[in-house]
PDB file of C-alpha atoms in Angstrom:
ATOM      1  CA  MET A  26     -59.665  59.573  35.871  1.00 48.00           C
ATOM      2  CA  PRO A  27     -56.722  59.121  38.251  1.00 54.00           C
ATOM      3  CA  ARG A  28     -58.430  56.011  39.650  1.00 57.00           C
ATOM      4  CA  ARG A  29     -58.611  54.407  36.204  1.00 53.00           C
ATOM      5  CA  LEU A  30     -54.935  55.227  35.640  1.00 41.00           C
ATOM      6  CA  LEU A  31     -54.034  53.677  38.986  1.00 40.00           C
ATOM      7  CA  ILE A  32     -56.009  50.492  38.147  1.00 50.00           C
ATOM      8  CA  ALA A  33     -54.348  50.336  34.713  1.00 42.00           C
ATOM      9  CA  LEU A  34     -50.874  50.719  36.284  1.00 42.00           C
ATOM     10  CA  ILE A  35     -51.551  48.016  38.853  1.00 53.00           C
ATOM     11  CA  ALA A  36     -52.943  45.701  36.155  1.00 42.00           C
ATOM     12  CA  GLY A  37     -49.911  46.421  33.962  1.00 43.00           C
ATOM     13  CA  ALA A  38     -47.527  45.696  36.822  1.00 41.00           C
ATOM     14  CA  PHE A  39     -49.311  42.483  37.628  1.00 40.00           C
ATOM     15  CA  LEU A  40     -49.236  41.393  33.986  1.00 39.00           C
ATOM     16  CA  PHE A  41     -45.511  42.256  33.757  1.00 41.00           C
ATOM     17  CA  CYS A  42     -44.695  40.209  36.903  1.00 41.00           C
ATOM     18  CA  ALA A  43     -46.785  37.273  35.705  1.00 37.00           C
ATOM     19  CA  THR A  44     -45.130  37.357  32.262  1.00 37.00           C
ATOM     20  CA  THR A  45     -41.650  37.498  33.813  1.00 40.00           C
ATOM     21  CA  ALA A  46     -42.450  34.587  36.160  1.00 39.00           C
ATOM     22  CA  MET A  47     -43.837  32.539  33.234  1.00 35.00           C
ATOM     23  CA  ALA A  48     -40.755  33.284  31.104  1.00 39.00           C
ATOM     24  CA  LYS A  49     -38.487  32.151  33.933  1.00 43.00           C
ATOM     25  CA  LYS A  50     -40.502  28.976  34.379  1.00 42.00           C
ATOM     26  CA  GLN A  51     -40.433  28.247  30.659  1.00 40.00           C
ATOM     27  CA  SER A  52     -36.713  29.065  30.517  1.00 53.00           C
ATOM     28  CA  LYS A  53     -35.993  26.670  33.392  1.00 61.00           C
ATOM     29  CA  GLY A  54     -38.033  23.982  31.672  1.00 62.00           C
ATOM     30  CA  ALA A  55     -36.086  24.526  28.431  1.00 61.00           C
ATOM     31  CA  VAL A  56     -32.747  24.296  30.267  1.00 68.00           C
ATOM     32  CA  ASP A  57     -33.866  21.114  32.007  1.00 81.00           C
ATOM     33  CA  ALA A  58     -34.864  19.598  28.628  1.00 77.00           C
ATOM     34  CA  ILE A  59     -31.493  20.609  27.119  1.00 83.00           C
ATOM     35  CA  SER A  60     -29.649  19.191  30.139  1.00 85.00           C
ATOM     36  CA  ALA A  61     -31.510  15.892  29.704  1.00 89.00           C
ATOM     37  CA  GLU A  62     -30.728  15.854  25.974  1.00 90.00           C
ATOM     38  CA  TYR A  63     -27.062  16.588  26.708  1.00 91.00           C
ATOM     39  CA  ALA A  64     -26.888  13.820  29.305  1.00 92.00           C
ATOM     40  CA  LYS A  65     -28.373  11.401  26.737  1.00 94.00           C
ATOM     41  CA  ALA A  66     -25.804  12.541  24.171  1.00 89.00           C
ATOM     42  CA  VAL A  67     -22.909  11.998  26.590  1.00 91.00           C
ATOM     43  CA  GLN A  68     -24.255   8.499  27.302  1.00 94.00           C
ATOM     44  CA  LEU A  69     -24.263   7.838  23.523  1.00 94.00           C
ATOM     45  CA  VAL A  70     -20.603   8.936  23.386  1.00 94.00           C
ATOM     46  CA  ASN A  71     -19.739   6.637  26.324  1.00 94.00           C
ATOM     47  CA  GLU A  72     -21.549   3.790  24.601  1.00 96.00           C
ATOM     48  CA  ARG A  73     -19.676   4.513  21.359  1.00 95.00           C
ATOM     49  CA  HIS A  74     -22.781   5.256  19.308  1.00 96.00           C
ATOM     50  CA  TRP A  75     -20.947   7.913  17.362  1.00 97.00           C
ATOM     51  CA  ASN A  76     -23.540   8.888  14.739  1.00 97.00           C
ATOM     52  CA  ASP A  77     -26.344   9.171  17.266  1.00 97.00           C
ATOM     53  CA  ALA A  78     -24.063  11.123  19.638  1.00 96.00           C
ATOM     54  CA  ILE A  79     -23.089  13.550  16.884  1.00 97.00           C
ATOM     55  CA  ALA A  80     -26.748  14.128  16.009  1.00 97.00           C
ATOM     56  CA  ALA A  81     -27.794  14.622  19.634  1.00 96.00           C
ATOM     57  CA  LEU A  82     -24.879  16.937  20.405  1.00 97.00           C
ATOM     58  CA  THR A  83     -25.565  18.940  17.266  1.00 97.00           C
ATOM     59  CA  ASN A  84     -29.113  19.475  18.500  1.00 96.00           C
ATOM     60  CA  VAL A  85     -27.751  20.722  21.849  1.00 95.00           C
ATOM     61  CA  ILE A  86     -25.143  23.001  20.233  1.00 97.00           C
ATOM     62  CA  ASP A  87     -27.608  24.451  17.703  1.00 97.00           C
ATOM     63  CA  ASN A  88     -30.343  25.106  20.282  1.00 94.00           C
ATOM     64  CA  PRO A  89     -30.373  28.812  21.126  1.00 93.00           C
ATOM     65  CA  ALA A  90     -31.634  27.967  24.644  1.00 91.00           C
ATOM     66  CA  THR A  91     -28.532  25.923  25.475  1.00 93.00           C
ATOM     67  CA  PRO A  92     -26.695  27.571  28.390  1.00 93.00           C
ATOM     68  CA  LYS A  93     -23.405  29.074  27.184  1.00 95.00           C
ATOM     69  CA  ASP A  94     -21.480  27.279  29.922  1.00 94.00           C
ATOM     70  CA  MET A  95     -22.623  23.902  28.499  1.00 95.00           C
ATOM     71  CA  LEU A  96     -21.346  24.561  24.967  1.00 97.00           C
ATOM     72  CA  PRO A  97     -17.613  23.813  25.505  1.00 97.00           C
ATOM     73  CA  PHE A  98     -18.489  20.389  26.926  1.00 97.00           C
ATOM     74  CA  ALA A  99     -20.908  19.700  24.075  1.00 97.00           C
ATOM     75  CA  TYR A 100     -18.271  20.674  21.493  1.00 98.00           C
ATOM     76  CA  THR A 101     -15.655  18.523  23.184  1.00 97.00           C
ATOM     77  CA  ASN A 102     -17.908  15.489  23.269  1.00 97.00           C
ATOM     78  CA  ARG A 103     -18.928  15.952  19.669  1.00 98.00           C
ATOM     79  CA  GLY A 104     -15.248  16.380  18.746  1.00 97.00           C
ATOM     80  CA  THR A 105     -14.541  13.072  20.496  1.00 96.00           C
ATOM     81  CA  ALA A 106     -17.290  11.401  18.497  1.00 97.00           C
ATOM     82  CA  TYR A 107     -15.980  12.875  15.262  1.00 97.00           C
ATOM     83  CA  ALA A 108     -12.424  11.743  16.111  1.00 96.00           C
ATOM     84  CA  ASN A 109     -13.611   8.207  16.719  1.00 95.00           C
ATOM     85  CA  LYS A 110     -15.256   8.251  13.259  1.00 96.00           C
ATOM     86  CA  LYS A 111     -11.899   9.358  11.802  1.00 95.00           C
ATOM     87  CA  MET A 112     -13.436  12.748  10.925  1.00 97.00           C
ATOM     88  CA  GLN A 113     -10.381  14.689  12.069  1.00 96.00           C
ATOM     89  CA  ASN A 114     -11.181  18.047  10.477  1.00 96.00           C
ATOM     90  CA  GLU A 115     -14.592  18.183  12.153  1.00 98.00           C
ATOM     91  CA  ALA A 116     -13.083  16.992  15.436  1.00 97.00           C
ATOM     92  CA  MET A 117     -10.364  19.654  15.329  1.00 98.00           C
ATOM     93  CA  ALA A 118     -12.926  22.366  14.581  1.00 98.00           C
ATOM     94  CA  ASP A 119     -15.094  21.345  17.538  1.00 98.00           C
ATOM     95  CA  LEU A 120     -12.203  20.991  19.944  1.00 98.00           C
ATOM     96  CA  THR A 121     -10.793  24.343  18.925  1.00 98.00           C
ATOM     97  CA  LYS A 122     -14.213  25.938  19.415  1.00 98.00           C
ATOM     98  CA  ALA A 123     -14.413  24.333  22.897  1.00 98.00           C
ATOM     99  CA  ILE A 124     -10.996  25.837  23.759  1.00 98.00           C
ATOM    100  CA  ASP A 125     -12.064  29.218  22.409  1.00 98.00           C
ATOM    101  CA  LEU A 126     -15.163  29.131  24.636  1.00 98.00           C
ATOM    102  CA  LYS A 127     -13.361  27.763  27.715  1.00 97.00           C
ATOM    103  CA  PRO A 128      -9.594  28.309  27.526  1.00 97.00           C
ATOM    104  CA  ASP A 129      -8.998  26.417  30.764  1.00 96.00           C
ATOM    105  CA  TYR A 130     -10.790  23.219  29.685  1.00 96.00           C
ATOM    106  CA  THR A 131      -8.000  20.652  29.768  1.00 96.00           C
ATOM    107  CA  ALA A 132      -9.980  17.771  28.258  1.00 96.00           C
ATOM    108  CA  ALA A 133     -10.341  19.740  24.995  1.00 97.00           C
ATOM    109  CA  TYR A 134      -6.574  20.382  24.871  1.00 98.00           C
ATOM    110  CA  TYR A 135      -5.903  16.692  25.534  1.00 97.00           C
ATOM    111  CA  ASP A 136      -8.293  15.451  22.879  1.00 97.00           C
ATOM    112  CA  ARG A 137      -6.952  17.921  20.342  1.00 98.00           C
ATOM    113  CA  ALA A 138      -3.380  16.872  21.182  1.00 98.00           C
ATOM    114  CA  ARG A 139      -4.304  13.244  20.475  1.00 96.00           C
ATOM    115  CA  ILE A 140      -5.562  14.209  17.031  1.00 96.00           C
ATOM    116  CA  TYR A 141      -2.434  16.268  16.378  1.00 97.00           C
ATOM    117  CA  ALA A 142      -0.331  13.231  17.358  1.00 97.00           C
ATOM    118  CA  MET A 143      -2.333  11.015  14.987  1.00 94.00           C
ATOM    119  CA  GLN A 144      -1.575  13.527  12.225  1.00 95.00           C
ATOM    120  CA  ASN A 145       2.138  13.430  13.170  1.00 97.00           C
ATOM    121  CA  LYS A 146       1.932  17.080  14.248  1.00 98.00           C
ATOM    122  CA  HIS A 147       3.793  16.329  17.460  1.00 98.00           C
ATOM    123  CA  ALA A 148       4.991  19.896  18.133  1.00 98.00           C
ATOM    124  CA  GLU A 149       1.344  21.016  18.219  1.00 98.00           C
ATOM    125  CA  ALA A 150       0.460  18.028  20.406  1.00 98.00           C
ATOM    126  CA  VAL A 151       3.237  18.957  22.830  1.00 98.00           C
ATOM    127  CA  ALA A 152       1.959  22.546  22.957  1.00 98.00           C
ATOM    128  CA  ASP A 153      -1.598  21.442  23.797  1.00 98.00           C
ATOM    129  CA  LEU A 154      -0.391  18.856  26.337  1.00 98.00           C
ATOM    130  CA  THR A 155       1.853  21.488  27.980  1.00 98.00           C
ATOM    131  CA  LYS A 156      -1.160  23.758  28.335  1.00 98.00           C
ATOM    132  CA  ALA A 157      -3.231  20.906  29.809  1.00 97.00           C
ATOM    133  CA  ILE A 158      -0.427  20.040  32.242  1.00 97.00           C
ATOM    134  CA  ASP A 159      -0.124  23.696  33.317  1.00 96.00           C
ATOM    135  CA  LEU A 160      -3.875  23.889  33.981  1.00 96.00           C
ATOM    136  CA  THR A 161      -4.206  20.582  35.819  1.00 93.00           C
ATOM    137  CA  LYS A 162      -3.455  19.669  39.430  1.00 88.00           C
ATOM    138  CA  ALA A 163      -1.133  16.745  40.060  1.00 81.00           C
ATOM    139  CA  GLY A 164      -2.967  13.431  39.856  1.00 87.00           C
ATOM    140  CA  GLN A 165      -3.872  10.619  37.486  1.00 91.00           C
ATOM    141  CA  VAL A 166      -5.088  12.953  34.776  1.00 94.00           C
ATOM    142  CA  GLN A 167      -1.944  15.031  34.839  1.00 96.00           C
ATOM    143  CA  ALA A 168       0.165  11.837  34.741  1.00 96.00           C
ATOM    144  CA  LEU A 169      -1.702  10.844  31.578  1.00 96.00           C
ATOM    145  CA  TYR A 170      -0.910  14.215  30.019  1.00 97.00           C
ATOM    146  CA  TYR A 171       2.802  13.810  30.884  1.00 97.00           C
ATOM    147  CA  LYS A 172       2.820  10.318  29.438  1.00 97.00           C
ATOM    148  CA  ASN A 173       1.249  11.465  26.180  1.00 97.00           C
ATOM    149  CA  ARG A 174       3.530  14.442  25.905  1.00 98.00           C
ATOM    150  CA  GLY A 175       6.425  12.018  26.401  1.00 97.00           C
ATOM    151  CA  LEU A 176       5.135   9.947  23.521  1.00 97.00           C
ATOM    152  CA  SER A 177       5.055  13.017  21.271  1.00 97.00           C
ATOM    153  CA  TYR A 178       8.563  14.011  22.382  1.00 97.00           C
ATOM    154  CA  GLY A 179       9.695  10.467  21.582  1.00 95.00           C
ATOM    155  CA  ALA A 180       8.125  10.667  18.103  1.00 96.00           C
ATOM    156  CA  MET A 181      10.084  13.883  17.604  1.00 97.00           C
ATOM    157  CA  SER A 182      13.314  12.101  18.732  1.00 95.00           C
ATOM    158  CA  LYS A 183      13.531  14.390  21.766  1.00 96.00           C
ATOM    159  CA  PHE A 184      14.407  11.532  24.042  1.00 95.00           C
ATOM    160  CA  ASP A 185      15.637  13.568  27.027  1.00 95.00           C
ATOM    161  CA  GLU A 186      12.299  15.378  27.169  1.00 97.00           C
ATOM    162  CA  ALA A 187      10.400  12.098  26.675  1.00 96.00           C
ATOM    163  CA  LYS A 188      12.354  10.483  29.499  1.00 95.00           C
ATOM    164  CA  ALA A 189      11.680  13.408  31.813  1.00 96.00           C
ATOM    165  CA  ASP A 190       7.956  13.267  31.062  1.00 97.00           C
ATOM    166  CA  PHE A 191       7.720   9.502  31.551  1.00 96.00           C
ATOM    167  CA  LYS A 192       9.558   9.793  34.852  1.00 95.00           C
ATOM    168  CA  LYS A 193       7.242  12.593  35.960  1.00 96.00           C
ATOM    169  CA  ALA A 194       4.169  10.570  34.912  1.00 96.00           C
ATOM    170  CA  LYS A 195       5.423   7.588  36.982  1.00 94.00           C
ATOM    171  CA  GLU A 196       6.225   9.879  39.927  1.00 94.00           C
ATOM    172  CA  ILE A 197       2.665  11.194  39.908  1.00 95.00           C
ATOM    173  CA  ASP A 198       1.005   7.839  39.229  1.00 95.00           C
ATOM    174  CA  PRO A 199       3.210   4.779  39.635  1.00 94.00           C
ATOM    175  CA  ARG A 200       0.517   2.621  38.013  1.00 95.00           C
ATOM    176  CA  ILE A 201       0.641   4.450  34.679  1.00 94.00           C
ATOM    177  CA  LYS A 202       1.730   2.245  31.789  1.00 93.00           C
ATOM    178  CA  ILE A 203       4.681   3.340  29.699  1.00 92.00           C
ATOM    179  CA  PRO A 204       5.093   1.598  26.309  1.00 90.00           C
ATOM    180  CA  MET A 205       7.619  -1.224  26.359  1.00 88.00           C
ATOM    181  CA  HIS A 206      10.022   0.382  23.888  1.00 84.00           C
ATOM    182  CA  TYR A 207      10.441   3.391  26.189  1.00 82.00           C
ATOM    183  CA  LYS A 208      10.932   1.451  29.431  1.00 78.00           C
ATOM    184  CA  PRO A 209      14.751   1.003  28.973  1.00 81.00           C
ATOM    185  CA  MET A 210      15.242   4.785  28.981  1.00 74.00           C
ATOM    186  CA  LEU A 211      13.632   4.948  32.426  1.00 72.00           C
ATOM    187  CA  LYS A 212      16.313   2.706  33.850  1.00 76.00           C
ATOM    188  CA  GLU A 213      19.148   4.955  32.699  1.00 66.00           C
TER     189      GLU A 213
END
């Protein structure tokens, strides 16, 4: 009797190990497929195929096998596609979700700030751009954030703040373009 029990335990252990290994292999295969689908979706965004990008990104977001660390990027890209289709409510929802999932993801703050600015909600745009600036190292991207925050300050008639941001943007990246109607304030 003990011999049968021992054989049953060994067989059970072998079956458990084999099942676990198979699950890991299937899981890796599923993640690879999702990664490929996500890469295709990002390519669709870059090629400006908004409807196809939204559909592909929705598949990635809705797939329960999608790695959690991929979701903020998928939401941000889908938000970008929605924004380019002038679907601002959907874009805002996706970008806010991306920020909720990854509070240090500056691209989501930047894209949401752009939508706020299009809606003439410049105080909200300034808040998001300030967060993006605080989270970003100095460089071309941070210069872009300063420039856009300066534009929102200008739209709010806060010209001293706009001037300071434009100067900071130029200091970080001298090649950054400042709109013509703001250039005279930089010479003051």
